[in-house]
């Protein structure tokens, strides 16, 4: 559960955003300075708004996915980091096929995106009227043109690309 002692900071050894969970526990995100707003690099407390987002993610993901608690925590913490610290980006929808049945986009919603090379499971991190920032929660996904998304990497897409995910997906991904 989130604590008032949790604190975001830039971990210089790995050049990544990290979360100090107290009691000598550290969560290292896969996000580098080039992916983050400048404020993320100066250290900040894990605020009430972030705790609410994190808790909502845990609860919603638990309803949609059959994963272990550590996997759910890893997804929710990375989604929280992206939701609050990701640089704004433009949609890159051209990598993905249009969906036959569009998903209503909202934070913590699990969806599928299809490419010519395969499909990946994503969680919505930020939902807007026409586009969403999504984070890959399955193993790496080939996008084409020698581009690949790694687990927990984010991409913004138009909402007409979001397809329904299978119910109660049990998918063990590689920890980043």
mmCIF file of C-alpha atoms in Angstrom:
data_model
loop_
_atom_site.group_PDB
_atom_site.id
_atom_site.type_symbol
_atom_site.label_atom_id
_atom_site.label_comp_id
_atom_site.label_asym_id
_atom_site.label_seq_id
_atom_site.Cartn_x
_atom_site.Cartn_y
_atom_site.Cartn_z
ATOM 1 C CA UNK A 1 0.000 0.000 0.000
ATOM 2 C CA UNK A 2 1.217 3.528 -0.704
ATOM 3 C CA UNK A 3 2.939 5.326 2.139
ATOM 4 C CA UNK A 4 3.601 8.983 2.943
ATOM 5 C CA UNK A 5 7.293 8.009 3.031
ATOM 6 C CA UNK A 6 7.444 6.965 -0.626
ATOM 7 C CA UNK A 7 9.583 9.326 -2.716
ATOM 8 C CA UNK A 8 10.383 9.619 -6.432
ATOM 9 C CA UNK A 9 13.967 10.405 -7.373
ATOM 10 C CA UNK A 10 16.440 10.088 -10.227
ATOM 11 C CA UNK A 11 18.731 7.098 -9.682
ATOM 12 C CA UNK A 12 22.039 8.119 -11.324
ATOM 13 C CA UNK A 13 23.745 4.705 -11.364
ATOM 14 C CA UNK A 14 21.116 3.266 -13.728
ATOM 15 C CA UNK A 15 19.993 6.644 -15.117
ATOM 16 C CA UNK A 16 16.342 5.856 -14.377
ATOM 17 C CA UNK A 17 13.423 7.261 -12.428
ATOM 18 C CA UNK A 18 13.100 5.358 -9.147
ATOM 19 C CA UNK A 19 10.711 5.186 -6.223
ATOM 20 C CA UNK A 20 12.064 4.836 -2.684
ATOM 21 C CA UNK A 21 9.570 2.590 -0.897
ATOM 22 C CA UNK A 22 11.300 2.807 2.485
ATOM 23 C CA UNK A 23 12.843 -0.001 4.532
ATOM 24 C CA UNK A 24 15.676 -0.233 1.982
ATOM 25 C CA UNK A 25 13.245 -1.114 -0.830
ATOM 26 C CA UNK A 26 13.646 0.588 -4.182
ATOM 27 C CA UNK A 27 11.504 0.364 -7.326
ATOM 28 C CA UNK A 28 13.459 1.174 -10.480
ATOM 29 C CA UNK A 29 11.354 2.208 -13.484
ATOM 30 C CA UNK A 30 12.613 1.703 -17.041
ATOM 31 C CA UNK A 31 12.208 5.446 -17.780
ATOM 32 C CA UNK A 32 15.233 7.577 -18.657
ATOM 33 C CA UNK A 33 15.537 11.379 -18.499
ATOM 34 C CA UNK A 34 14.771 11.703 -22.228
ATOM 35 C CA UNK A 35 11.303 10.194 -21.594
ATOM 36 C CA UNK A 36 10.411 12.323 -18.574
ATOM 37 C CA UNK A 37 9.448 15.885 -17.736
ATOM 38 C CA UNK A 38 12.268 17.799 -16.003
ATOM 39 C CA UNK A 39 10.447 17.844 -12.641
ATOM 40 C CA UNK A 40 10.777 14.058 -12.440
ATOM 41 C CA UNK A 41 14.536 14.391 -12.083
ATOM 42 C CA UNK A 42 14.445 16.634 -9.005
ATOM 43 C CA UNK A 43 12.785 14.257 -6.559
ATOM 44 C CA UNK A 44 9.304 14.557 -5.161
ATOM 45 C CA UNK A 45 7.059 12.882 -2.622
ATOM 46 C CA UNK A 46 4.574 10.255 -3.768
ATOM 47 C CA UNK A 47 1.519 12.522 -3.445
ATOM 48 C CA UNK A 48 -2.103 11.694 -2.648
ATOM 49 C CA UNK A 49 -3.125 12.043 -6.317
ATOM 50 C CA UNK A 50 -0.459 9.500 -7.322
ATOM 51 C CA UNK A 51 -1.515 7.157 -4.504
ATOM 52 C CA UNK A 52 -5.120 7.358 -5.720
ATOM 53 C CA UNK A 53 -4.065 6.601 -9.331
ATOM 54 C CA UNK A 54 -1.841 3.709 -8.179
ATOM 55 C CA UNK A 55 -4.604 2.213 -6.007
ATOM 56 C CA UNK A 56 -7.156 2.539 -8.821
ATOM 57 C CA UNK A 57 -4.705 0.784 -11.173
ATOM 58 C CA UNK A 58 -4.156 -2.098 -8.763
ATOM 59 C CA UNK A 59 -7.903 -2.564 -8.289
ATOM 60 C CA UNK A 60 -8.841 -2.273 -11.980
ATOM 61 C CA UNK A 61 -5.953 -4.417 -13.224
ATOM 62 C CA UNK A 62 -6.820 -7.100 -10.669
ATOM 63 C CA UNK A 63 -10.320 -7.309 -12.194
ATOM 64 C CA UNK A 64 -8.989 -7.618 -15.750
ATOM 65 C CA UNK A 65 -5.824 -9.709 -15.380
ATOM 66 C CA UNK A 66 -4.861 -12.877 -13.565
ATOM 67 C CA UNK A 67 -1.367 -11.967 -12.422
ATOM 68 C CA UNK A 68 0.602 -12.222 -9.205
ATOM 69 C CA UNK A 69 0.559 -9.301 -6.767
ATOM 70 C CA UNK A 70 4.181 -8.354 -7.591
ATOM 71 C CA UNK A 71 3.325 -8.229 -11.310
ATOM 72 C CA UNK A 72 0.275 -6.031 -10.643
ATOM 73 C CA UNK A 73 2.386 -3.714 -8.454
ATOM 74 C CA UNK A 74 5.060 -3.468 -11.155
ATOM 75 C CA UNK A 75 2.486 -2.534 -13.808
ATOM 76 C CA UNK A 76 0.704 -0.051 -11.530
ATOM 77 C CA UNK A 77 3.904 1.701 -10.395
ATOM 78 C CA UNK A 78 5.194 2.038 -13.961
ATOM 79 C CA UNK A 79 1.775 3.326 -15.095
ATOM 80 C CA UNK A 80 1.798 5.847 -12.242
ATOM 81 C CA UNK A 81 5.268 7.055 -13.188
ATOM 82 C CA UNK A 82 4.182 7.541 -16.812
ATOM 83 C CA UNK A 83 0.891 9.173 -15.901
ATOM 84 C CA UNK A 84 2.583 11.870 -13.839
ATOM 85 C CA UNK A 85 6.046 12.229 -15.390
ATOM 86 C CA UNK A 86 5.957 11.222 -19.085
ATOM 87 C CA UNK A 87 6.803 13.867 -21.647
ATOM 88 C CA UNK A 88 3.858 14.802 -23.860
ATOM 89 C CA UNK A 89 3.943 12.998 -27.201
ATOM 90 C CA UNK A 90 2.132 12.831 -30.493
ATOM 91 C CA UNK A 91 0.162 9.742 -31.548
ATOM 92 C CA UNK A 92 2.017 7.109 -33.574
ATOM 93 C CA UNK A 93 -1.044 5.177 -34.657
ATOM 94 C CA UNK A 94 0.324 4.144 -38.050
ATOM 95 C CA UNK A 95 2.032 1.128 -36.466
ATOM 96 C CA UNK A 96 -1.323 -0.357 -35.426
ATOM 97 C CA UNK A 97 -4.401 -1.714 -37.190
ATOM 98 C CA UNK A 98 -7.820 -0.124 -36.772
ATOM 99 C CA UNK A 99 -9.930 -2.016 -34.266
ATOM 100 C CA UNK A 100 -13.176 -3.679 -35.350
ATOM 101 C CA UNK A 101 -14.692 -3.018 -31.915
ATOM 102 C CA UNK A 102 -13.377 0.095 -30.254
ATOM 103 C CA UNK A 103 -12.618 0.111 -26.539
ATOM 104 C CA UNK A 104 -13.781 2.942 -24.305
ATOM 105 C CA UNK A 105 -10.514 4.469 -23.129
ATOM 106 C CA UNK A 106 -9.985 5.166 -19.438
ATOM 107 C CA UNK A 107 -6.935 4.910 -17.165
ATOM 108 C CA UNK A 108 -6.107 1.338 -16.054
ATOM 109 C CA UNK A 109 -8.155 -0.206 -18.886
ATOM 110 C CA UNK A 110 -6.416 -3.193 -20.471
ATOM 111 C CA UNK A 111 -6.623 -3.335 -24.258
ATOM 112 C CA UNK A 112 -4.981 -5.011 -27.224
ATOM 113 C CA UNK A 113 -3.180 -3.345 -30.111
ATOM 114 C CA UNK A 114 -2.519 -5.241 -33.325
ATOM 115 C CA UNK A 115 0.386 -4.784 -35.734
ATOM 116 C CA UNK A 116 1.201 -6.655 -38.921
ATOM 117 C CA UNK A 117 3.763 -8.622 -36.877
ATOM 118 C CA UNK A 118 1.557 -9.533 -33.908
ATOM 119 C CA UNK A 119 -0.471 -8.214 -30.995
ATOM 120 C CA UNK A 120 0.342 -6.859 -27.569
ATOM 121 C CA UNK A 121 -1.516 -6.160 -24.361
ATOM 122 C CA UNK A 122 -1.458 -2.583 -23.141
ATOM 123 C CA UNK A 123 -2.820 -0.624 -20.219
ATOM 124 C CA UNK A 124 -4.204 2.869 -20.736
ATOM 125 C CA UNK A 125 -2.155 5.370 -18.742
ATOM 126 C CA UNK A 126 -3.716 8.638 -19.927
ATOM 127 C CA UNK A 127 -7.049 8.817 -21.738
ATOM 128 C CA UNK A 128 -8.061 11.738 -23.906
ATOM 129 C CA UNK A 129 -11.103 12.189 -26.116
ATOM 130 C CA UNK A 130 -9.405 11.018 -29.312
ATOM 131 C CA UNK A 131 -6.122 9.413 -28.221
ATOM 132 C CA UNK A 132 -4.544 7.575 -25.312
ATOM 133 C CA UNK A 133 -1.097 7.040 -23.864
ATOM 134 C CA UNK A 134 -0.745 3.291 -23.425
ATOM 135 C CA UNK A 135 1.963 1.115 -21.857
ATOM 136 C CA UNK A 136 2.910 -2.348 -23.146
ATOM 137 C CA UNK A 137 2.348 -4.999 -20.456
ATOM 138 C CA UNK A 138 3.191 -8.066 -22.504
ATOM 139 C CA UNK A 139 6.570 -9.096 -23.841
ATOM 140 C CA UNK A 140 8.199 -6.950 -26.503
ATOM 141 C CA UNK A 141 6.151 -6.179 -29.611
ATOM 142 C CA UNK A 142 7.509 -5.779 -33.129
ATOM 143 C CA UNK A 143 6.074 -2.655 -34.749
ATOM 144 C CA UNK A 144 7.787 -2.957 -38.130
ATOM 145 C CA UNK A 145 10.418 -0.739 -39.777
ATOM 146 C CA UNK A 146 12.985 -2.233 -37.354
ATOM 147 C CA UNK A 147 11.096 -0.731 -34.386
ATOM 148 C CA UNK A 148 10.183 -2.732 -31.318
ATOM 149 C CA UNK A 149 8.386 -1.798 -28.091
ATOM 150 C CA UNK A 150 9.855 -3.187 -24.883
ATOM 151 C CA UNK A 151 7.735 -4.154 -21.865
ATOM 152 C CA UNK A 152 6.489 -1.037 -20.011
ATOM 153 C CA UNK A 153 7.342 1.232 -22.934
ATOM 154 C CA UNK A 154 4.684 3.833 -23.701
ATOM 155 C CA UNK A 155 3.234 4.978 -26.994
ATOM 156 C CA UNK A 156 0.373 7.314 -27.781
ATOM 157 C CA UNK A 157 -2.266 6.084 -30.240
ATOM 158 C CA UNK A 158 -5.623 7.162 -31.561
ATOM 159 C CA UNK A 159 -8.466 5.475 -29.691
ATOM 160 C CA UNK A 160 -9.754 3.784 -32.856
ATOM 161 C CA UNK A 161 -6.762 1.400 -32.583
ATOM 162 C CA UNK A 162 -7.688 0.086 -29.109
ATOM 163 C CA UNK A 163 -9.196 -3.419 -29.272
ATOM 164 C CA UNK A 164 -10.779 -5.377 -26.413
ATOM 165 C CA UNK A 165 -8.395 -7.564 -24.441
ATOM 166 C CA UNK A 166 -9.334 -11.146 -23.602
ATOM 167 C CA UNK A 167 -10.979 -11.420 -20.181
ATOM 168 C CA UNK A 168 -8.826 -12.511 -17.214
ATOM 169 C CA UNK A 169 -5.641 -12.672 -19.201
ATOM 170 C CA UNK A 170 -2.913 -14.651 -17.485
ATOM 171 C CA UNK A 171 0.272 -13.405 -19.047
ATOM 172 C CA UNK A 172 3.683 -13.537 -17.438
ATOM 173 C CA UNK A 173 5.808 -10.782 -18.867
ATOM 174 C CA UNK A 174 9.516 -10.241 -18.494
ATOM 175 C CA UNK A 175 10.312 -7.786 -15.711
ATOM 176 C CA UNK A 176 12.082 -4.690 -16.971
#
